[in-house]
Amino acid sequence: MLETTSRLVIRRFQPADAAAFAHYRCDPEVARYQSWQAPVSFVDAERLVAEFAAAAEDAPGWFQYAVTLRAGGVLAGDVAVCLHDNRGQAELGFTLARAHQGRGYATEAVRCVLNRVFATGLHRVSAECDARNTASARLLDRLGFEREGHRREHTWIKGEWTDDLLFGLLARNWRG
């Protein structure tokens, strides 16, 4: 499994990705709006990367794509898709190392993954983000997701109640 864009390679995780994965997952700014806590130990990163590498892309549940730069092969982040049991809908998540943010890589990577999953016949992809995460909300808007809701003080995470923004994208509205 390998997809390329003009600047990125989207592929399955490999054991050699563990150190770079741990590095960006240890950054408190990268973890700020995520469900996981920083730091992520190297041992935990090795275990997670091994799980990602062994996962079945077409099975219900989460599948994590590694996002690497074509120039140099550096692991820049990941895009995750959680396929629903009905295999007609999925949830989307994404994380990018701070050093690679603000350059359009996340938009490029998510677009590539959406092209891949919608090509399988998926009907709908949803996403949600912390309402304070304006960069993620803008990315979803750019890709054609519709904002479907705002849940006030819905999630208790990292010691505080947070608002969630809900987004959805139907296959028939995908502009790939």
GROMACS .gro file of N, CA and C in nm:
model
  528
    1MET      N    1   0.084  -0.117   0.000
    1MET     CA    2   0.000   0.000   0.000
    1MET      C    3   0.090   0.124   0.000
    2LEU      N    4   0.076   0.202  -0.104
    2LEU     CA    5   0.159   0.321  -0.118
    2LEU      C    6   0.085   0.421  -0.206
    3GLU      N    7   0.072   0.541  -0.159
    3GLU     CA    8   0.013   0.650  -0.237
    3GLU      C    9   0.113   0.764  -0.235
    4THR      N   10   0.122   0.835  -0.344
    4THR     CA   11   0.213   0.950  -0.348
    4THR      C   12   0.138   1.074  -0.394
    5THR      N   13   0.186   1.187  -0.347
    5THR     CA   14   0.142   1.317  -0.394
    5THR      C   15   0.266   1.385  -0.447
    6SER      N   16   0.255   1.510  -0.483
    6SER     CA   17   0.372   1.580  -0.535
    6SER      C   18   0.484   1.591  -0.432
    7ARG      N   19   0.447   1.595  -0.302
    7ARG     CA   20   0.550   1.614  -0.198
    7ARG      C   21   0.554   1.505  -0.093
    8LEU      N   22   0.457   1.414  -0.094
    8LEU     CA   23   0.443   1.318   0.016
    8LEU      C   24   0.431   1.175  -0.033
    9VAL      N   25   0.463   1.083   0.057
    9VAL     CA   26   0.434   0.942   0.039
    9VAL      C   27   0.346   0.902   0.158
   10ILE      N   28   0.232   0.843   0.126
   10ILE     CA   29   0.139   0.794   0.228
   10ILE      C   30   0.150   0.642   0.224
   11ARG      N   31   0.188   0.582   0.337
   11ARG     CA   32   0.217   0.440   0.336
   11ARG      C   33   0.184   0.378   0.472
   12ARG      N   34   0.198   0.247   0.476
   12ARG     CA   35   0.183   0.173   0.601
   12ARG      C   36   0.301   0.207   0.692
   13PHE      N   37   0.277   0.209   0.822
   13PHE     CA   38   0.386   0.230   0.917
   13PHE      C   39   0.483   0.113   0.912
   14GLN      N   40   0.609   0.142   0.945
   14GLN     CA   41   0.716   0.042   0.951
   14GLN      C   42   0.787   0.054   1.086
   15PRO      N   43   0.846  -0.053   1.137
   15PRO     CA   44   0.913  -0.046   1.267
   15PRO      C   45   1.015   0.069   1.277
   16ALA      N   46   1.082   0.101   1.167
   16ALA     CA   47   1.181   0.208   1.170
   16ALA      C   48   1.120   0.346   1.196
   17ASP      N   49   0.987   0.358   1.192
   17ASP     CA   50   0.919   0.486   1.216
   17ASP      C   51   0.905   0.520   1.364
   18ALA      N   52   0.934   0.426   1.452
   18ALA     CA   53   0.904   0.443   1.594
   18ALA      C   54   0.971   0.566   1.655
   19ALA      N   55   1.097   0.589   1.626
   19ALA     CA   56   1.168   0.702   1.688
   19ALA      C   57   1.108   0.836   1.644
   20ALA      N   58   1.083   0.853   1.515
   20ALA     CA   59   1.025   0.979   1.467
   20ALA      C   60   0.882   0.995   1.519
   21PHE      N   61   0.807   0.885   1.524
   21PHE     CA   62   0.671   0.887   1.577
   21PHE      C   63   0.673   0.933   1.723
   22ALA      N   64   0.761   0.874   1.804
   22ALA     CA   65   0.773   0.914   1.945
   22ALA      C   66   0.812   1.060   1.956
   23HIS      N   67   0.901   1.104   1.870
   23HIS     CA   68   0.948   1.243   1.876
   23HIS      C   69   0.833   1.342   1.860
   24TYR      N   70   0.751   1.327   1.756
   24TYR     CA   71   0.645   1.428   1.740
   24TYR      C   72   0.529   1.404   1.836
   25ARG      N   73   0.509   1.281   1.880
   25ARG     CA   74   0.404   1.256   1.977
   25ARG      C   75   0.444   1.300   2.119
   26CYS      N   76   0.571   1.335   2.140
   26CYS     CA   77   0.616   1.388   2.269
   26CYS      C   78   0.599   1.539   2.279
   27ASP      N   79   0.571   1.604   2.170
   27ASP     CA   80   0.559   1.749   2.168
   27ASP      C   81   0.424   1.790   2.229
   28PRO      N   82   0.425   1.865   2.342
   28PRO     CA   83   0.299   1.904   2.406
   28PRO      C   84   0.209   1.988   2.315
   29GLU      N   85   0.268   2.065   2.225
   29GLU     CA   86   0.187   2.145   2.132
   29GLU      C   87   0.117   2.055   2.030
   30VAL      N   88   0.181   1.950   1.986
   30VAL     CA   89   0.119   1.856   1.893
   30VAL      C   90   0.009   1.778   1.964
   31ALA      N   91   0.029   1.744   2.089
   31ALA     CA   92  -0.067   1.665   2.167
   31ALA      C   93  -0.182   1.749   2.224
   32ARG      N   94  -0.170   1.880   2.220
   32ARG     CA   95  -0.265   1.969   2.289
   32ARG      C   96  -0.411   1.934   2.266
   33TYR      N   97  -0.452   1.914   2.142
   33TYR     CA   98  -0.592   1.889   2.111
   33TYR      C   99  -0.621   1.742   2.080
   34GLN      N  100  -0.526   1.656   2.109
   34GLN     CA  101  -0.540   1.514   2.079
   34GLN      C  102  -0.588   1.438   2.202
   35SER      N  103  -0.636   1.316   2.182
   35SER     CA  104  -0.685   1.235   2.293
   35SER      C  105  -0.572   1.172   2.373
   36TRP      N  106  -0.452   1.166   2.317
   36TRP     CA  107  -0.340   1.105   2.387
   36TRP      C  108  -0.258   1.210   2.461
   37GLN      N  109  -0.185   1.162   2.561
   37GLN     CA  110  -0.102   1.249   2.644
   37GLN      C  111   0.043   1.244   2.597
   38ALA      N  112   0.108   1.358   2.596
   38ALA     CA  113   0.253   1.364   2.575
   38ALA      C  114   0.318   1.361   2.713
   39PRO      N  115   0.432   1.300   2.727
   39PRO     CA  116   0.511   1.239   2.622
   39PRO      C  117   0.468   1.095   2.593
   40VAL      N  118   0.502   1.049   2.476
   40VAL     CA  119   0.483   0.909   2.437
   40VAL      C  120   0.622   0.847   2.442
   41SER      N  121   0.638   0.746   2.526
   41SER     CA  122   0.770   0.685   2.542
   41SER      C  123   0.809   0.610   2.414
   42PHE      N  124   0.938   0.585   2.400
   42PHE     CA  125   0.985   0.510   2.284
   42PHE      C  126   0.927   0.368   2.285
   43VAL      N  127   0.917   0.309   2.404
   43VAL     CA  128   0.861   0.174   2.416
   43VAL      C  129   0.716   0.174   2.369
   44ASP      N  130   0.638   0.274   2.413
   44ASP     CA  131   0.498   0.284   2.368
   44ASP      C  132   0.491   0.310   2.218
   45ALA      N  133   0.580   0.394   2.168
   45ALA     CA  134   0.582   0.423   2.024
   45ALA      C  135   0.613   0.297   1.945
   46GLU      N  136   0.709   0.218   1.990
   46GLU     CA  137   0.740   0.092   1.921
   46GLU      C  138   0.619  -0.001   1.918
   47ARG      N  139   0.549  -0.010   2.031
   47ARG     CA  140   0.431  -0.096   2.039
   47ARG      C  141   0.321  -0.044   1.944
   48LEU      N  142   0.295   0.086   1.948
   48LEU     CA  143   0.191   0.143   1.861
   48LEU      C  144   0.225   0.126   1.714
   49VAL      N  145   0.349   0.154   1.678
   49VAL     CA  146   0.390   0.141   1.538
   49VAL      C  147   0.379  -0.005   1.493
   50ALA      N  148   0.412  -0.098   1.579
   50ALA     CA  149   0.397  -0.240   1.545
   50ALA      C  150   0.250  -0.274   1.522
   51GLU      N  151   0.161  -0.219   1.606
   51GLU     CA  152   0.017  -0.240   1.587
   51GLU      C  153  -0.030  -0.178   1.456
   52PHE      N  154   0.016  -0.056   1.427
   52PHE     CA  155  -0.021   0.010   1.302
   52PHE      C  156   0.025  -0.073   1.182
   53ALA      N  157   0.147  -0.122   1.189
   53ALA     CA  158   0.205  -0.197   1.077
   53ALA      C  159   0.130  -0.328   1.052
   54ALA      N  160   0.073  -0.386   1.157
   54ALA     CA  161   0.005  -0.515   1.144
   54ALA      C  162  -0.145  -0.501   1.113
   55ALA      N  163  -0.199  -0.382   1.124
   55ALA     CA  164  -0.344  -0.361   1.107
   55ALA      C  165  -0.387  -0.387   0.962
   56ALA      N  166  -0.510  -0.429   0.948
   56ALA     CA  167  -0.569  -0.450   0.815
   56ALA      C  168  -0.639  -0.322   0.771
   57GLU      N  169  -0.597  -0.269   0.660
   57GLU     CA  170  -0.651  -0.142   0.611
   57GLU      C  171  -0.801  -0.149   0.584
   58ASP      N  172  -0.851  -0.263   0.541
   58ASP     CA  173  -0.991  -0.273   0.502
   58ASP      C  174  -1.081  -0.334   0.610
   59ALA      N  175  -1.029  -0.352   0.732
   59ALA     CA  176  -1.108  -0.408   0.842
   59ALA      C  177  -1.167  -0.296   0.927
   60PRO      N  178  -1.285  -0.318   0.985
   60PRO     CA  179  -1.340  -0.217   1.076
   60PRO      C  180  -1.242  -0.185   1.188
   61GLY      N  181  -1.240  -0.061   1.228
   61GLY     CA  182  -1.149  -0.013   1.331
   61GLY      C  183  -1.051   0.086   1.273
   62TRP      N  184  -0.955   0.127   1.355
   62TRP     CA  185  -0.860   0.231   1.315
   62TRP      C  186  -0.749   0.174   1.229
   63PHE      N  187  -0.714   0.249   1.126
   63PHE     CA  188  -0.595   0.222   1.045
   63PHE      C  189  -0.518   0.353   1.036
   64GLN      N  190  -0.390   0.347   1.067
   64GLN     CA  191  -0.304   0.465   1.071
   64GLN      C  192  -0.210   0.464   0.951
   65TYR      N  193  -0.214   0.571   0.872
   65TYR     CA  194  -0.124   0.587   0.758
   65TYR      C  195  -0.006   0.674   0.801
   66ALA      N  196   0.114   0.633   0.765
   66ALA     CA  197   0.233   0.715   0.787
   66ALA      C  198   0.242   0.818   0.674
   67VAL      N  199   0.274   0.941   0.710
   67VAL     CA  200   0.289   1.049   0.613
   67VAL      C  201   0.437   1.087   0.611
   68THR      N  202   0.504   1.062   0.498
   68THR     CA  203   0.646   1.093   0.489
   68THR      C  204   0.672   1.190   0.375
   69LEU      N  205   0.779   1.265   0.389
   69LEU     CA  206   0.819   1.359   0.284
   69LEU      C  207   0.889   1.283   0.174
   70ARG      N  208   0.853   1.311   0.050
   70ARG     CA  209   0.921   1.245  -0.063
   70ARG      C  210   1.070   1.278  -0.062
   71ALA      N  211   1.101   1.402  -0.029
   71ALA     CA  212   1.241   1.444  -0.021
   71ALA      C  213   1.296   1.402   0.115
   72GLY      N  214   1.372   1.295   0.119
   72GLY     CA  215   1.437   1.251   0.241
   72GLY      C  216   1.365   1.143   0.319
   73GLY      N  217   1.238   1.118   0.290
   73GLY     CA  218   1.166   1.012   0.356
   73GLY      C  219   1.136   1.034   0.503
   74VAL      N  220   1.142   1.158   0.550
   74VAL     CA  221   1.118   1.189   0.691
   74VAL      C  222   0.971   1.167   0.726
   75LEU      N  223   0.945   1.101   0.839
   75LEU     CA  224   0.809   1.085   0.888
   75LEU      C  225   0.760   1.220   0.940
   76ALA      N  226   0.658   1.274   0.875
   76ALA     CA  227   0.606   1.406   0.910
   76ALA      C  228   0.481   1.399   0.996
   77GLY      N  229   0.412   1.286   0.996
   77GLY     CA  230   0.289   1.274   1.073
   77GLY      C  231   0.213   1.149   1.034
   78ASP      N  232   0.084   1.151   1.066
   78ASP     CA  233  -0.001   1.037   1.035
   78ASP      C  234  -0.145   1.082   1.011
   79VAL      N  235  -0.216   1.001   0.935
   79VAL     CA  236  -0.359   1.020   0.912
   79VAL      C  237  -0.425   0.888   0.950
   80ALA      N  238  -0.531   0.897   1.028
   80ALA     CA  239  -0.600   0.778   1.077
   80ALA      C  240  -0.743   0.774   1.024
   81VAL      N  241  -0.787   0.654   0.989
   81VAL     CA  242  -0.924   0.632   0.944
   81VAL      C  243  -0.981   0.517   1.027
   82CYS      N  244  -1.096   0.541   1.088
   82CYS     CA  245  -1.165   0.437   1.163
   82CYS      C  246  -1.287   0.394   1.083
   83LEU      N  247  -1.275   0.279   1.021
   83LEU     CA  248  -1.383   0.224   0.940
   83LEU      C  249  -1.490   0.166   1.032
   84HIS      N  250  -1.613   0.208   1.009
   84HIS     CA  251  -1.727   0.160   1.088
   84HIS      C  252  -1.756   0.014   1.053
   85ASP      N  253  -1.821  -0.056   1.143
   85ASP     CA  254  -1.857  -0.196   1.119
   85ASP      C  255  -1.941  -0.214   0.993
   86ASN      N  256  -2.019  -0.112   0.957
   86ASN     CA  257  -2.103  -0.123   0.836
   86ASN      C  258  -2.024  -0.102   0.707
   87ARG      N  259  -1.898  -0.066   0.720
   87ARG     CA  260  -1.805  -0.046   0.608
   87ARG      C  261  -1.851   0.061   0.508
   88GLY      N  262  -1.947   0.141   0.548
   88GLY     CA  263  -1.995   0.248   0.462
   88GLY      C  264  -1.960   0.387   0.513
   89GLN      N  265  -1.909   0.393   0.634
   89GLN     CA  266  -1.871   0.522   0.690
   89GLN      C  267  -1.745   0.507   0.774
   90ALA      N  268  -1.680   0.620   0.795
   90ALA     CA  269  -1.554   0.619   0.870
   90ALA      C  270  -1.535   0.751   0.941
   91GLU      N  271  -1.447   0.750   1.038
   91GLU     CA  272  -1.407   0.870   1.109
   91GLU      C  273  -1.261   0.899   1.072
   92LEU      N  274  -1.226   1.025   1.069
   92LEU     CA  275  -1.093   1.069   1.026
   92LEU      C  276  -1.021   1.140   1.139
   93GLY      N  277  -0.890   1.119   1.148
   93GLY     CA  278  -0.805   1.194   1.239
   93GLY      C  279  -0.670   1.218   1.174
   94PHE      N  280  -0.598   1.320   1.220
   94PHE     CA  281  -0.467   1.349   1.162
   94PHE      C  282  -0.380   1.419   1.263
   95THR      N  283  -0.250   1.396   1.251
   95THR     CA  284  -0.149   1.456   1.338
   95THR      C  285  -0.028   1.487   1.252
   96LEU      N  286   0.027   1.605   1.269
   96LEU     CA  287   0.147   1.643   1.196
   96LEU      C  288   0.250   1.700   1.292
   97ALA      N  289   0.374   1.659   1.277
   97ALA     CA  290   0.483   1.713   1.359
   97ALA      C  291   0.487   1.865   1.342
   98ARG      N  292   0.516   1.933   1.451
   98ARG     CA  293   0.514   2.080   1.447
   98ARG      C  294   0.609   2.136   1.341
   99ALA      N  295   0.722   2.072   1.319
   99ALA     CA  296   0.819   2.119   1.220
   99ALA      C  297   0.762   2.118   1.078
  100HIS      N  298   0.655   2.042   1.056
  100HIS     CA  299   0.598   2.028   0.922
  100HIS      C  300   0.460   2.092   0.908
  101GLN      N  301   0.416   2.161   1.013
  101GLN     CA  302   0.286   2.227   1.008
  101GLN      C  303   0.295   2.359   0.932
  102GLY      N  304   0.181   2.402   0.880
  102GLY     CA  305   0.174   2.532   0.813
  102GLY      C  306   0.228   2.533   0.671
  103ARG      N  307   0.251   2.416   0.612
  103ARG     CA  308   0.306   2.407   0.476
  103ARG      C  309   0.212   2.337   0.378
  104GLY      N  310   0.091   2.304   0.425
  104GLY     CA  311  -0.005   2.236   0.340
  104GLY      C  312   0.010   2.086   0.336
  105TYR      N  313   0.103   2.030   0.412
  105TYR     CA  314   0.124   1.885   0.410
  105TYR      C  315   0.001   1.810   0.463
  106ALA      N  316  -0.060   1.861   0.570
  106ALA     CA  317  -0.176   1.791   0.627
  106ALA      C  318  -0.290   1.788   0.527
  107THR      N  319  -0.316   1.899   0.460
  107THR     CA  320  -0.422   1.904   0.360
  107THR      C  321  -0.393   1.805   0.249
  108GLU      N  322  -0.269   1.802   0.203
  108GLU     CA  323  -0.227   1.712   0.094
  108GLU      C  324  -0.242   1.565   0.137
  109ALA      N  325  -0.200   1.535   0.259
  109ALA     CA  326  -0.207   1.397   0.308
  109ALA      C  327  -0.352   1.352   0.328
  110VAL      N  328  -0.432   1.437   0.390
  110VAL     CA  329  -0.572   1.400   0.414
  110VAL      C  330  -0.646   1.386   0.282
  111ARG      N  331  -0.620   1.475   0.186
  111ARG     CA  332  -0.683   1.464   0.053
  111ARG      C  333  -0.649   1.329  -0.011
  112CYS      N  334  -0.524   1.290  -0.002
  112CYS     CA  335  -0.479   1.163  -0.059
  112CYS      C  336  -0.551   1.046   0.007
  113VAL      N  337  -0.561   1.047   0.139
  113VAL     CA  338  -0.629   0.939   0.211
  113VAL      C  339  -0.777   0.939   0.177
  114LEU      N  340  -0.839   1.055   0.169
  114LEU     CA  341  -0.981   1.060   0.133
  114LEU      C  342  -1.004   1.005  -0.008
  115ASN      N  343  -0.917   1.039  -0.101
  115ASN     CA  344  -0.929   0.981  -0.236
  115ASN      C  345  -0.927   0.828  -0.228
  116ARG      N  346  -0.837   0.777  -0.146
  116ARG     CA  347  -0.821   0.632  -0.132
  116ARG      C  348  -0.946   0.568  -0.071
  117VAL      N  349  -0.997   0.625   0.038
  117VAL     CA  350  -1.110   0.561   0.105
  117VAL      C  351  -1.241   0.579   0.029
  118PHE      N  352  -1.260   0.694  -0.035
  118PHE     CA  353  -1.382   0.711  -0.114
  118PHE      C  354  -1.381   0.621  -0.237
  119ALA      N  355  -1.263   0.589  -0.289
  119ALA     CA  356  -1.253   0.498  -0.404
  119ALA      C  357  -1.299   0.356  -0.369
  120THR      N  358  -1.303   0.323  -0.241
  120THR     CA  359  -1.348   0.190  -0.199
  120THR      C  360  -1.499   0.181  -0.191
  121GLY      N  361  -1.569   0.292  -0.214
  121GLY     CA  362  -1.714   0.292  -0.207
  121GLY      C  363  -1.770   0.345  -0.076
  122LEU      N  364  -1.685   0.401   0.007
  122LEU     CA  365  -1.730   0.459   0.133
  122LEU      C  366  -1.835   0.566   0.106
  123HIS      N  367  -1.937   0.573   0.189
  123HIS     CA  368  -2.047   0.669   0.172
  123HIS      C  369  -2.019   0.801   0.242
  124ARG      N  370  -1.955   0.796   0.360
  124ARG     CA  371  -1.941   0.916   0.442
  124ARG      C  372  -1.816   0.908   0.530
  125VAL      N  373  -1.753   1.022   0.549
  125VAL     CA  374  -1.642   1.036   0.644
  125VAL      C  375  -1.678   1.149   0.740
  126SER      N  376  -1.659   1.125   0.868
  126SER     CA  377  -1.683   1.228   0.968
  126SER      C  378  -1.552   1.261   1.040
  127ALA      N  379  -1.551   1.377   1.102
  127ALA     CA  380  -1.434   1.420   1.180
  127ALA      C  381  -1.484   1.511   1.289
  128GLU      N  382  -1.409   1.517   1.396
  128GLU     CA  383  -1.440   1.615   1.500
  128GLU      C  384  -1.310   1.671   1.553
  129CYS      N  385  -1.319   1.792   1.605
  129CYS     CA  386  -1.200   1.852   1.665
  129CYS      C  387  -1.241   1.944   1.778
  130ASP      N  388  -1.147   1.968   1.866
  130ASP     CA  389  -1.163   2.066   1.972
  130ASP      C  390  -1.193   2.200   1.905
  131ALA      N  391  -1.292   2.271   1.954
  131ALA     CA  392  -1.333   2.397   1.892
  131ALA      C  393  -1.221   2.500   1.891
  132ARG      N  394  -1.123   2.488   1.979
  132ARG     CA  395  -1.010   2.582   1.982
  132ARG      C  396  -0.906   2.549   1.875
  133ASN      N  397  -0.917   2.431   1.815
  133ASN     CA  398  -0.819   2.388   1.715
  133ASN      C  399  -0.861   2.443   1.578
  134THR      N  400  -0.840   2.571   1.561
  134THR     CA  401  -0.886   2.640   1.439
  134THR      C  402  -0.813   2.591   1.314
  135ALA      N  403  -0.688   2.549   1.328
  135ALA     CA  404  -0.614   2.499   1.211
  135ALA      C  405  -0.678   2.372   1.157
  136SER      N  406  -0.718   2.281   1.244
  136SER     CA  407  -0.783   2.158   1.199
  136SER      C  408  -0.920   2.187   1.139
  137ALA      N  409  -0.994   2.277   1.201
  137ALA     CA  410  -1.126   2.313   1.148
  137ALA      C  411  -1.112   2.375   1.008
  138ARG      N  412  -1.013   2.461   0.990
  138ARG     CA  413  -0.991   2.522   0.858
  138ARG      C  414  -0.952   2.416   0.755
  139LEU      N  415  -0.869   2.320   0.794
  139LEU     CA  416  -0.830   2.213   0.702
  139LEU      C  417  -0.953   2.136   0.656
  140LEU      N  418  -1.039   2.100   0.750
  140LEU     CA  419  -1.160   2.026   0.714
  140LEU      C  420  -1.250   2.109   0.622
  141ASP      N  421  -1.262   2.237   0.650
  141ASP     CA  422  -1.340   2.327   0.562
  141ASP      C  423  -1.281   2.328   0.421
  142ARG      N  424  -1.148   2.342   0.411
  142ARG     CA  425  -1.080   2.345   0.281
  142ARG      C  426  -1.109   2.221   0.198
  143LEU      N  427  -1.121   2.108   0.265
  143LEU     CA  428  -1.141   1.982   0.196
  143LEU      C  429  -1.288   1.953   0.165
  144GLY      N  430  -1.376   2.045   0.202
  144GLY     CA  431  -1.517   2.029   0.168
  144GLY      C  432  -1.604   1.968   0.275
  145PHE      N  433  -1.550   1.942   0.393
  145PHE     CA  434  -1.633   1.893   0.502
  145PHE      C  435  -1.733   2.001   0.541
  146GLU      N  436  -1.852   1.959   0.577
  146GLU     CA  437  -1.953   2.052   0.627
  146GLU      C  438  -1.954   2.045   0.778
  147ARG      N  439  -1.963   2.162   0.840
  147ARG     CA  440  -1.974   2.165   0.985
  147ARG      C  441  -2.117   2.127   1.022
  148GLU      N  442  -2.129   2.020   1.098
  148GLU     CA  443  -2.259   1.965   1.129
  148GLU      C  444  -2.303   1.987   1.273
  149GLY      N  445  -2.213   2.036   1.356
  149GLY     CA  446  -2.253   2.058   1.493
  149GLY      C  447  -2.143   2.117   1.579
  150HIS      N  448  -2.187   2.169   1.693
  150HIS     CA  449  -2.098   2.224   1.794
  150HIS      C  450  -2.152   2.177   1.928
  151ARG      N  451  -2.079   2.084   1.990
  151ARG     CA  452  -2.121   2.033   2.120
  151ARG      C  453  -2.046   2.110   2.228
  152ARG      N  454  -2.120   2.186   2.305
  152ARG     CA  455  -2.061   2.271   2.408
  152ARG      C  456  -2.022   2.189   2.531
  153GLU      N  457  -1.899   2.212   2.577
  153GLU     CA  458  -1.844   2.146   2.696
  153GLU      C  459  -1.883   1.998   2.698
  154HIS      N  460  -1.855   1.931   2.589
  154HIS     CA  461  -1.896   1.793   2.570
  154HIS      C  462  -1.791   1.691   2.615
  155THR      N  463  -1.665   1.726   2.601
  155THR     CA  464  -1.559   1.629   2.628
  155THR      C  465  -1.474   1.674   2.747
  156TRP      N  466  -1.457   1.584   2.844
  156TRP     CA  467  -1.366   1.608   2.956
  156TRP      C  468  -1.233   1.545   2.917
  157ILE      N  469  -1.133   1.629   2.896
  157ILE     CA  470  -1.004   1.579   2.851
  157ILE      C  471  -0.893   1.667   2.908
  158LYS      N  472  -0.792   1.603   2.957
  158LYS     CA  473  -0.674   1.672   3.009
  158LYS      C  474  -0.711   1.777   3.114
  159GLY      N  475  -0.807   1.741   3.198
  159GLY     CA  476  -0.843   1.825   3.312
  159GLY      C  477  -0.937   1.940   3.282
  160GLU      N  478  -1.005   1.938   3.167
  160GLU     CA  479  -1.097   2.047   3.137
  160GLU      C  480  -1.209   2.001   3.043
  161TRP      N  481  -1.321   2.072   3.048
  161TRP     CA  482  -1.429   2.048   2.954
  161TRP      C  483  -1.400   2.124   2.827
  162THR      N  484  -1.418   2.058   2.715
  162THR     CA  485  -1.391   2.123   2.586
  162THR      C  486  -1.512   2.113   2.494
  163ASP      N  487  -1.525   2.211   2.406
  163ASP     CA  488  -1.627   2.209   2.302
  163ASP      C  489  -1.575   2.127   2.185
  164ASP      N  490  -1.665   2.055   2.118
  164ASP     CA  491  -1.630   1.976   2.001
  164ASP      C  492  -1.701   2.030   1.878
  165LEU      N  493  -1.628   2.041   1.769
  165LEU     CA  494  -1.688   2.072   1.640
  165LEU      C  495  -1.701   1.942   1.563
  166LEU      N  496  -1.818   1.922   1.500
  166LEU     CA  497  -1.846   1.799   1.425
  166LEU      C  498  -1.853   1.833   1.276
  167PHE      N  499  -1.789   1.748   1.196
  167PHE     CA  500  -1.783   1.769   1.051
  167PHE      C  501  -1.822   1.641   0.980
  168GLY      N  502  -1.875   1.654   0.860
  168GLY     CA  503  -1.909   1.538   0.779
  168GLY      C  504  -1.887   1.567   0.631
  169LEU      N  505  -1.855   1.462   0.557
  169LEU     CA  506  -1.834   1.472   0.413
  169LEU      C  507  -1.893   1.348   0.347
  170LEU      N  508  -1.987   1.370   0.256
  170LEU     CA  509  -2.047   1.260   0.180
  170LEU      C  510  -1.967   1.236   0.054
  171ALA      N  511  -1.962   1.111   0.012
  171ALA     CA  512  -1.887   1.076  -0.109
  171ALA      C  513  -1.933   1.159  -0.229
  172ARG      N  514  -2.063   1.183  -0.241
  172ARG     CA  515  -2.113   1.258  -0.358
  172ARG      C  516  -2.069   1.404  -0.357
  173ASN      N  517  -2.024   1.453  -0.242
  173ASN     CA  518  -1.976   1.591  -0.234
  173ASN      C  519  -1.824   1.602  -0.237
  174TRP      N  520  -1.756   1.488  -0.243
  174TRP     CA  521  -1.608   1.488  -0.242
  174TRP      C  522  -1.556   1.544  -0.373
  175ARG      N  523  -1.466   1.641  -0.362
  175ARG     CA  524  -1.409   1.707  -0.480
  175ARG      C  525  -1.271   1.655  -0.515
  176GLY      N  526  -1.222   1.556  -0.442
  176GLY     CA  527  -1.094   1.494  -0.467
  176GLY      C  528  -0.998   1.579  -0.538
   0.00000   0.00000   0.00000
